[in-house]
Tab-separated table of N, CA and C in Angstrom:
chain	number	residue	atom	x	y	z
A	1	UNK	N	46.551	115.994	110.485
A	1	UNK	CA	47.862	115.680	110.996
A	1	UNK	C	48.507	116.970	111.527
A	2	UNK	N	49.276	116.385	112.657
A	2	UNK	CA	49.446	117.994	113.277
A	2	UNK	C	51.532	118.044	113.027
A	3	UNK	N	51.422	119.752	112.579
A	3	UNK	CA	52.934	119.781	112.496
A	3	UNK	C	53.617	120.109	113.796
A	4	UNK	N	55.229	119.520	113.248
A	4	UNK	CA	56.065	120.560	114.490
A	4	UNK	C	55.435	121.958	114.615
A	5	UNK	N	54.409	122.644	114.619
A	5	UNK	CA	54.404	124.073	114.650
A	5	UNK	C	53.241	124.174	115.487
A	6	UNK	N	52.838	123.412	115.224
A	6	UNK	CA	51.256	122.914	115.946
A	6	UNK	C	51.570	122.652	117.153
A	7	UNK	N	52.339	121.414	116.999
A	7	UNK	CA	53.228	121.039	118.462
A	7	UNK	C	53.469	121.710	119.437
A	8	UNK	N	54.373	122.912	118.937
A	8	UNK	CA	54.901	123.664	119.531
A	8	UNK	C	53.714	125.291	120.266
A	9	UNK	N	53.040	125.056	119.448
A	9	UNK	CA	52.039	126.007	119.649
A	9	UNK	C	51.337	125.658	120.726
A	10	UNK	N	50.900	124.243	120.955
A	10	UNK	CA	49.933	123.321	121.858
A	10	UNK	C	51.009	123.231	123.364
A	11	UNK	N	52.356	123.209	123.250
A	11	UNK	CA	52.526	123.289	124.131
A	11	UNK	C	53.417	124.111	125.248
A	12	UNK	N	52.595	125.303	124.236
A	12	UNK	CA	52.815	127.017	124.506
A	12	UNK	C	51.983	127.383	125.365
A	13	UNK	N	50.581	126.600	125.109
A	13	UNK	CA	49.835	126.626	125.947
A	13	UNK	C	49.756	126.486	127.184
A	14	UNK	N	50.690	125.188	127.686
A	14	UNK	CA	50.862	124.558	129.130
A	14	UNK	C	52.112	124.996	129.869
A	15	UNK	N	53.141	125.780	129.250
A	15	UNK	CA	54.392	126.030	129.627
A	15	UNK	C	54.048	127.536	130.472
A	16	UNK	N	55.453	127.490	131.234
A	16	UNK	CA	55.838	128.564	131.713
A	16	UNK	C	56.988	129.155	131.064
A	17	UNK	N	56.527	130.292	130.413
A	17	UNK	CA	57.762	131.094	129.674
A	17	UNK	C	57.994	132.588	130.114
A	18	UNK	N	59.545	132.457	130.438
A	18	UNK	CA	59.885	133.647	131.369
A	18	UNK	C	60.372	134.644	130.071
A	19	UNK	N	59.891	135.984	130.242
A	19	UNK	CA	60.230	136.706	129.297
A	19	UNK	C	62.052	136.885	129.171
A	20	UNK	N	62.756	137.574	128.140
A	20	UNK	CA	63.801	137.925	128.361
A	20	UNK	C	64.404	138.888	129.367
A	21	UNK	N	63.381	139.962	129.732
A	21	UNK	CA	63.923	140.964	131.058
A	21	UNK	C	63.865	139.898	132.009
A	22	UNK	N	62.891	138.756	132.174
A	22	UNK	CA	63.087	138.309	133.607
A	22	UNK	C	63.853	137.109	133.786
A	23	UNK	N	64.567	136.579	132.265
A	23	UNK	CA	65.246	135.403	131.869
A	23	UNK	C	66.697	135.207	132.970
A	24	UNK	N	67.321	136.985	133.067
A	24	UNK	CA	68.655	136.943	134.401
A	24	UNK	C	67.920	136.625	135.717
A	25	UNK	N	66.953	137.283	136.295
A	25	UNK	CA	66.373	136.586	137.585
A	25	UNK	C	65.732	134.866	138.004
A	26	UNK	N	65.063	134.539	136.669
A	26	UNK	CA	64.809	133.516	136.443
A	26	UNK	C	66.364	132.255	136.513
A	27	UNK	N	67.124	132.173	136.180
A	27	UNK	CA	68.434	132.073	136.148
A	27	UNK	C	68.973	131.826	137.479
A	28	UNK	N	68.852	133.187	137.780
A	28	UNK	CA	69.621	133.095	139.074
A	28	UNK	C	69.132	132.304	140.327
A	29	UNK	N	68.010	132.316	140.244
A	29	UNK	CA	66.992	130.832	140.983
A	29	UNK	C	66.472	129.806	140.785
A	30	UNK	N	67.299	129.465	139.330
A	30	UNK	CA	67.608	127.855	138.979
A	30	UNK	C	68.489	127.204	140.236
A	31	UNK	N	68.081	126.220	139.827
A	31	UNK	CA	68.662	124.830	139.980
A	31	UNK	C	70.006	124.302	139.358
A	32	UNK	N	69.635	124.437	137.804
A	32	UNK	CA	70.280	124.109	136.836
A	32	UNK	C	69.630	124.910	135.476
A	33	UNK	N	70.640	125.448	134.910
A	33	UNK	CA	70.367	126.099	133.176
A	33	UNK	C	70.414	125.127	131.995
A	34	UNK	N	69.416	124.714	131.685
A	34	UNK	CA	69.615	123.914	130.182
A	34	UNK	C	70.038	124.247	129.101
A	35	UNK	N	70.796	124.035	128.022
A	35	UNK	CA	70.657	124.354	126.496
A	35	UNK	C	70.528	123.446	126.431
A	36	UNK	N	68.949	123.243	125.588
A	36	UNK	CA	68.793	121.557	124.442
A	36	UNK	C	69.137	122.262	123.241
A	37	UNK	N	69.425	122.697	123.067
A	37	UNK	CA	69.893	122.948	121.230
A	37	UNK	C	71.062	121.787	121.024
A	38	UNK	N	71.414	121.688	119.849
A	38	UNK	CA	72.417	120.798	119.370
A	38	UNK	C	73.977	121.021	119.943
A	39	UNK	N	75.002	119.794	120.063
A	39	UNK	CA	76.047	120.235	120.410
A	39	UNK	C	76.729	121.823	119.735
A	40	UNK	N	76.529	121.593	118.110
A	40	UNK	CA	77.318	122.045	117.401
A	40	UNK	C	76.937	124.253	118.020
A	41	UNK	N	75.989	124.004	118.233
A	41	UNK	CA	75.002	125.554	118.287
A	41	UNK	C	75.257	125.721	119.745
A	42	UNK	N	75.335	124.834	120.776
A	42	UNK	CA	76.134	125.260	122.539
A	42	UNK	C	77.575	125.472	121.884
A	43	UNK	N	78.578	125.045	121.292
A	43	UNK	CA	80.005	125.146	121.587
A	43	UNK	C	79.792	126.820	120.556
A	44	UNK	N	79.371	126.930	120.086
A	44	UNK	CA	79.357	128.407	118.708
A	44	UNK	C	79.067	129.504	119.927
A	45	UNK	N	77.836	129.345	121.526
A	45	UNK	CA	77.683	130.103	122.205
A	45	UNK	C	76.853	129.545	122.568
A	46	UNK	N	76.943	130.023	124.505
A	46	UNK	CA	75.220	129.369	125.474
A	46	UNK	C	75.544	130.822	126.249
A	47	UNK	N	74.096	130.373	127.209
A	47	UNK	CA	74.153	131.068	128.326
A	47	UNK	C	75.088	130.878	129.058
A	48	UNK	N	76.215	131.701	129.488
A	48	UNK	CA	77.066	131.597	130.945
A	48	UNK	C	76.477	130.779	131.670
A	49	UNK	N	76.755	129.255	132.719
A	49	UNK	CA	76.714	128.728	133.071
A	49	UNK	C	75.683	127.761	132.486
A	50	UNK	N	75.224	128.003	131.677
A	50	UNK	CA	74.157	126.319	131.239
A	50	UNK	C	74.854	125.178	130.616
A	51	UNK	N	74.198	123.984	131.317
A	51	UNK	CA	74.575	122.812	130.943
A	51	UNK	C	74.126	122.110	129.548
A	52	UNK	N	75.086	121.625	128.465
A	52	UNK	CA	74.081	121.256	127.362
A	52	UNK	C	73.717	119.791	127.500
A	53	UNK	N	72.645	119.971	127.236
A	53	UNK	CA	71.826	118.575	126.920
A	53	UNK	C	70.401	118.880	126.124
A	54	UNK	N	70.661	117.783	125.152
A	54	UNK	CA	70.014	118.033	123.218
A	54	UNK	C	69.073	117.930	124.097
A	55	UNK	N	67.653	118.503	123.100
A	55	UNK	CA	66.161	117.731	123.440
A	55	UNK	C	66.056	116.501	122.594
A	56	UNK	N	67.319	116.265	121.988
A	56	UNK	CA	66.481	114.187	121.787
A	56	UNK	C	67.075	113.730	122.561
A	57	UNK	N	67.444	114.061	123.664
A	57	UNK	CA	68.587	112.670	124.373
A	57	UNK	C	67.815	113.433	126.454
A	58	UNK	N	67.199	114.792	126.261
A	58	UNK	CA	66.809	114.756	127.197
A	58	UNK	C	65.950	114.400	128.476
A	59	UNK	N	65.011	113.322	128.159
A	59	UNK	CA	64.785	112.567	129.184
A	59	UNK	C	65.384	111.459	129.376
A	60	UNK	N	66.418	110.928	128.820
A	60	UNK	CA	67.064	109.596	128.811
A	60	UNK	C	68.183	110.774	129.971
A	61	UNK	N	68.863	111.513	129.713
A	61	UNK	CA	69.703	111.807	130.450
A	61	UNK	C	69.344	112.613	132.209
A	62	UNK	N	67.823	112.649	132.245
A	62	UNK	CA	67.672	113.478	133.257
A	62	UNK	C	66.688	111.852	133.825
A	63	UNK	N	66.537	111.030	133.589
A	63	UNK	CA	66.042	110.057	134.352
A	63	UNK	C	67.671	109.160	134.272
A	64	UNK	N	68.603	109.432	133.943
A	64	UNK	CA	69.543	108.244	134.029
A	64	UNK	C	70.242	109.255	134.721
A	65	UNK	N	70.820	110.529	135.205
A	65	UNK	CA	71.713	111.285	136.338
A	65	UNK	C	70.743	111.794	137.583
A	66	UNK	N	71.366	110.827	138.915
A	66	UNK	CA	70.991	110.885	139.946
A	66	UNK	C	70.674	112.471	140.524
A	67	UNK	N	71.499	113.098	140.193
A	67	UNK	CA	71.475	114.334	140.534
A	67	UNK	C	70.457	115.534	139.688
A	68	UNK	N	70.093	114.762	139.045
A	68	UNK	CA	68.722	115.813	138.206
A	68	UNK	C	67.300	114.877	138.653
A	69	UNK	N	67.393	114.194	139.244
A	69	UNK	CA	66.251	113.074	139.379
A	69	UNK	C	65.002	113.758	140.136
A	70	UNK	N	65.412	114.750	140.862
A	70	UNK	CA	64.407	115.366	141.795
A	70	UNK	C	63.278	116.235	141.239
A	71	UNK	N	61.971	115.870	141.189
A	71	UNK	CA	60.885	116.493	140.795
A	71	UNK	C	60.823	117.739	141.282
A	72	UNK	N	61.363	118.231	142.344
A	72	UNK	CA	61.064	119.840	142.652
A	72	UNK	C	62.326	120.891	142.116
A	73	UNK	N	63.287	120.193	141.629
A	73	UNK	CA	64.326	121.208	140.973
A	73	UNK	C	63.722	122.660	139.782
A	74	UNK	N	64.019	123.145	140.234
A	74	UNK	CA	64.396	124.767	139.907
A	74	UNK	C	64.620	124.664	138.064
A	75	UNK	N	64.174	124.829	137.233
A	75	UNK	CA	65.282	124.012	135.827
A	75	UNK	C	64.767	125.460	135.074
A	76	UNK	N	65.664	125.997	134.258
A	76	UNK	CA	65.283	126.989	133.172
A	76	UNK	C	65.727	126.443	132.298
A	77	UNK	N	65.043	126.347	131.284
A	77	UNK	CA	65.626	126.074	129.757
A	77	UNK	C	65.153	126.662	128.482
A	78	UNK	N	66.150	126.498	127.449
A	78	UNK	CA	66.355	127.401	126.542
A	78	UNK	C	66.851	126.333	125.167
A	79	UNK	N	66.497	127.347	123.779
A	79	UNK	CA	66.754	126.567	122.798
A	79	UNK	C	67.060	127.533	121.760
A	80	UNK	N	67.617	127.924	120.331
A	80	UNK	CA	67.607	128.794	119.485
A	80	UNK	C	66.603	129.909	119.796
A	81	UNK	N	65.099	129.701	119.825
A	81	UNK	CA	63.782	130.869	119.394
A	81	UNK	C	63.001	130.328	120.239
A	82	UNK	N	63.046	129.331	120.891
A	82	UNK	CA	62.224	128.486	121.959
A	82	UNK	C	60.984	127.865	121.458
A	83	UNK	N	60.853	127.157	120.592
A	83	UNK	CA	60.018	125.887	119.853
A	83	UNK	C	60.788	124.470	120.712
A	84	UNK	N	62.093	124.783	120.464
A	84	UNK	CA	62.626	123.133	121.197
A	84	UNK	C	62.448	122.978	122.703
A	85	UNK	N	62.807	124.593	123.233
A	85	UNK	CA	62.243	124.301	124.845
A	85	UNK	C	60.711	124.348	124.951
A	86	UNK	N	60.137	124.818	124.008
A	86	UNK	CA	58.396	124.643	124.296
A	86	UNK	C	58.145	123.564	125.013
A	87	UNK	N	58.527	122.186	123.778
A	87	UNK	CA	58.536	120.916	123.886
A	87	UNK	C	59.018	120.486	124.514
A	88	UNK	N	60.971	120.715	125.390
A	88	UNK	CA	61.408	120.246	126.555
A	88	UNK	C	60.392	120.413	128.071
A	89	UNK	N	59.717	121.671	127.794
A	89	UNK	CA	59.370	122.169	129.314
A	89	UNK	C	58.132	121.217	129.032
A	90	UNK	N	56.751	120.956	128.060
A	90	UNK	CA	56.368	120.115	128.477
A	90	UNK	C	56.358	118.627	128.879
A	91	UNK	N	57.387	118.009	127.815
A	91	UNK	CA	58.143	116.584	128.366
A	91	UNK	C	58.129	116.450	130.066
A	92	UNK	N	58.879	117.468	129.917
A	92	UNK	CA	59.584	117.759	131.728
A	92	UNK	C	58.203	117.746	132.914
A	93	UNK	N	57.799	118.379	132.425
A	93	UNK	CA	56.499	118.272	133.478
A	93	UNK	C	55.604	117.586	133.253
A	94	UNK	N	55.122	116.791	131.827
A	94	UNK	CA	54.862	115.486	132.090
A	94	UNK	C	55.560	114.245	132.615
A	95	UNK	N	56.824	114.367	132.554
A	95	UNK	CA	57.659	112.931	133.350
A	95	UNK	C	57.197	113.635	134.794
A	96	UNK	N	56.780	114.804	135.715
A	96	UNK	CA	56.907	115.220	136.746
A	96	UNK	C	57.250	115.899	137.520
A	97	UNK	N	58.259	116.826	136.868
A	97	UNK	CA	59.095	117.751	137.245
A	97	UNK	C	58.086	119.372	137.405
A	98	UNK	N	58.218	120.035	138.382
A	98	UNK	CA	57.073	121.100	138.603
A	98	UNK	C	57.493	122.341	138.637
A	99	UNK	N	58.852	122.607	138.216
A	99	UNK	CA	59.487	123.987	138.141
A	99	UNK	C	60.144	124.554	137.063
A	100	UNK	N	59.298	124.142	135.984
A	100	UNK	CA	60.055	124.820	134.780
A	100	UNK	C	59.743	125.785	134.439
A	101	UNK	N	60.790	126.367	133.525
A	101	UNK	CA	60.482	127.862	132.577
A	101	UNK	C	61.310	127.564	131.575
A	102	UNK	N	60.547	128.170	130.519
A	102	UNK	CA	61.405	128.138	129.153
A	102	UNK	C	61.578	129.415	129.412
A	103	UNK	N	62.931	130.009	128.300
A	103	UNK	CA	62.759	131.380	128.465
A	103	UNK	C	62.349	131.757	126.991
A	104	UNK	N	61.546	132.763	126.268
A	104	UNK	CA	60.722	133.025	125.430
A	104	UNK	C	61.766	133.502	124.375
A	105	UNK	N	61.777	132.804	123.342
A	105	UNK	CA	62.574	133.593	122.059
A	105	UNK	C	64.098	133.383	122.353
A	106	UNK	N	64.167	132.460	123.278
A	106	UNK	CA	65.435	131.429	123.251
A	106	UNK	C	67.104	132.509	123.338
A	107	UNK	N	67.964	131.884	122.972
A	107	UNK	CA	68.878	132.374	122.917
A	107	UNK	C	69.324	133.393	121.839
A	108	UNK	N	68.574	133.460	120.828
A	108	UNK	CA	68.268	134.263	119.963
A	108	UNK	C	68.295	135.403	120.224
A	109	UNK	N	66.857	135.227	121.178
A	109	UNK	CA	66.084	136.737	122.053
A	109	UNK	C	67.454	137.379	122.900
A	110	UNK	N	67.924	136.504	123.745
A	110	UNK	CA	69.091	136.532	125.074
A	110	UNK	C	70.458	137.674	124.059
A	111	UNK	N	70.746	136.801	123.175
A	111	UNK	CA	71.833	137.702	122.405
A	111	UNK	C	71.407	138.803	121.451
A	112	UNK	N	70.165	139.028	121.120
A	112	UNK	CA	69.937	139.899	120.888
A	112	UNK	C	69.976	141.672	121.900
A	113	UNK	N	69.437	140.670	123.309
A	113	UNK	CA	69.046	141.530	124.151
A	113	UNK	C	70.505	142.430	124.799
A	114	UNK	N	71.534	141.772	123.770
A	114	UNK	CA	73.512	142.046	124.965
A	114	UNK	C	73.800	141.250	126.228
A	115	UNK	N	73.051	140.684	126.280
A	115	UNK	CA	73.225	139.634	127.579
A	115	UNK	C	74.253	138.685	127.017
A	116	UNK	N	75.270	138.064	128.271
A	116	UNK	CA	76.530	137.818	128.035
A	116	UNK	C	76.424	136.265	127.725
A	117	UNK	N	77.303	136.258	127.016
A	117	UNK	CA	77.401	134.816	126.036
A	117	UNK	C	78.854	134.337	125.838
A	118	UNK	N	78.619	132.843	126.599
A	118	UNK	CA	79.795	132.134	126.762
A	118	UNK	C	80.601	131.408	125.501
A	119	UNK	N	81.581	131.000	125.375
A	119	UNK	CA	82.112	130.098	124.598
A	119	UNK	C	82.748	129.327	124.977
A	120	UNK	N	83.312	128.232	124.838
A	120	UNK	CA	84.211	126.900	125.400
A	120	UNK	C	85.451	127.490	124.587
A	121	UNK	N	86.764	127.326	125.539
A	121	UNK	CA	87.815	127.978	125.180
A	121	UNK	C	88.369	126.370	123.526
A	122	UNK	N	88.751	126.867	123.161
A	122	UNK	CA	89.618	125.832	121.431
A	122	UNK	C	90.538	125.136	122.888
A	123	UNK	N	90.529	123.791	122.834
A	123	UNK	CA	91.787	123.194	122.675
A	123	UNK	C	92.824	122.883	122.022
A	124	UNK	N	94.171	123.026	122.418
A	124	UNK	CA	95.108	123.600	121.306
A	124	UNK	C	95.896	122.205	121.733
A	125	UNK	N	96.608	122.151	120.746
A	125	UNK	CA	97.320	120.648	121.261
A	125	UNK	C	98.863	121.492	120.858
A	126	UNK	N	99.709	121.137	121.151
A	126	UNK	CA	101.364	121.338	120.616
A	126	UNK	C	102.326	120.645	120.388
């Protein structure tokens, strides 16, 4: 029986993973920036401009929005340490999609590295 680790290992194999030096260039010739990590772990901090969407809800949401539907889009994605994008980037290019990159050691790696990290401003009510 094979674990999440296995999983993730197997489909380390088939992915494209952009290191962290090349994670800002990689980026900048997206399409679109993913975080599948959980809501709670995007609002705490993401990459400047990435869009969140979990990896359990991500092929339901990229085959149900017209505007991600296109097999040749540009897509970088990212997760805590990158085990969850392992598994997004191969999903993704098995539904069809031919331009992915995970970026390696996730957002982890990214804030480790001083690279700039967003937050969603508190809504304040009065």
């Amino acid at each position: 029986m094979k674990t999440a680790h296995d999983l993730v290992a197997q489909a380390k194999l088939s992915i494209n993973e952009v290191s962290i030096g090349d994670a800002p260039h990689a980026i900048q010739g997206a399409d679109v920036l993913l975080d599948v990590r959980e809501a709670d772990e995007y609002a705490n901090g993401h990459i400047p401009g990435a869009i969140h969407m979990s990896r359990g809800l991500l092929e339901f949401k990229l085959s149900n929005d017209p505007n991600l539907s296109s097999r040749d889009l540009k897509i970088v994605l990212y997760c805590k340490n990158s085990g969850r994008a392992a598994l997004a980037s191969k999903a993704l290019h098995d539904m069809g999609y031919m331009n992915i990159q995970s970026i390696a050691g996730g957002f982890d790696a990214w804030a480790q590295a001083g690279n700039p990290i967003a937050k969603p401003e508190p809504i304040e009510f009065e």
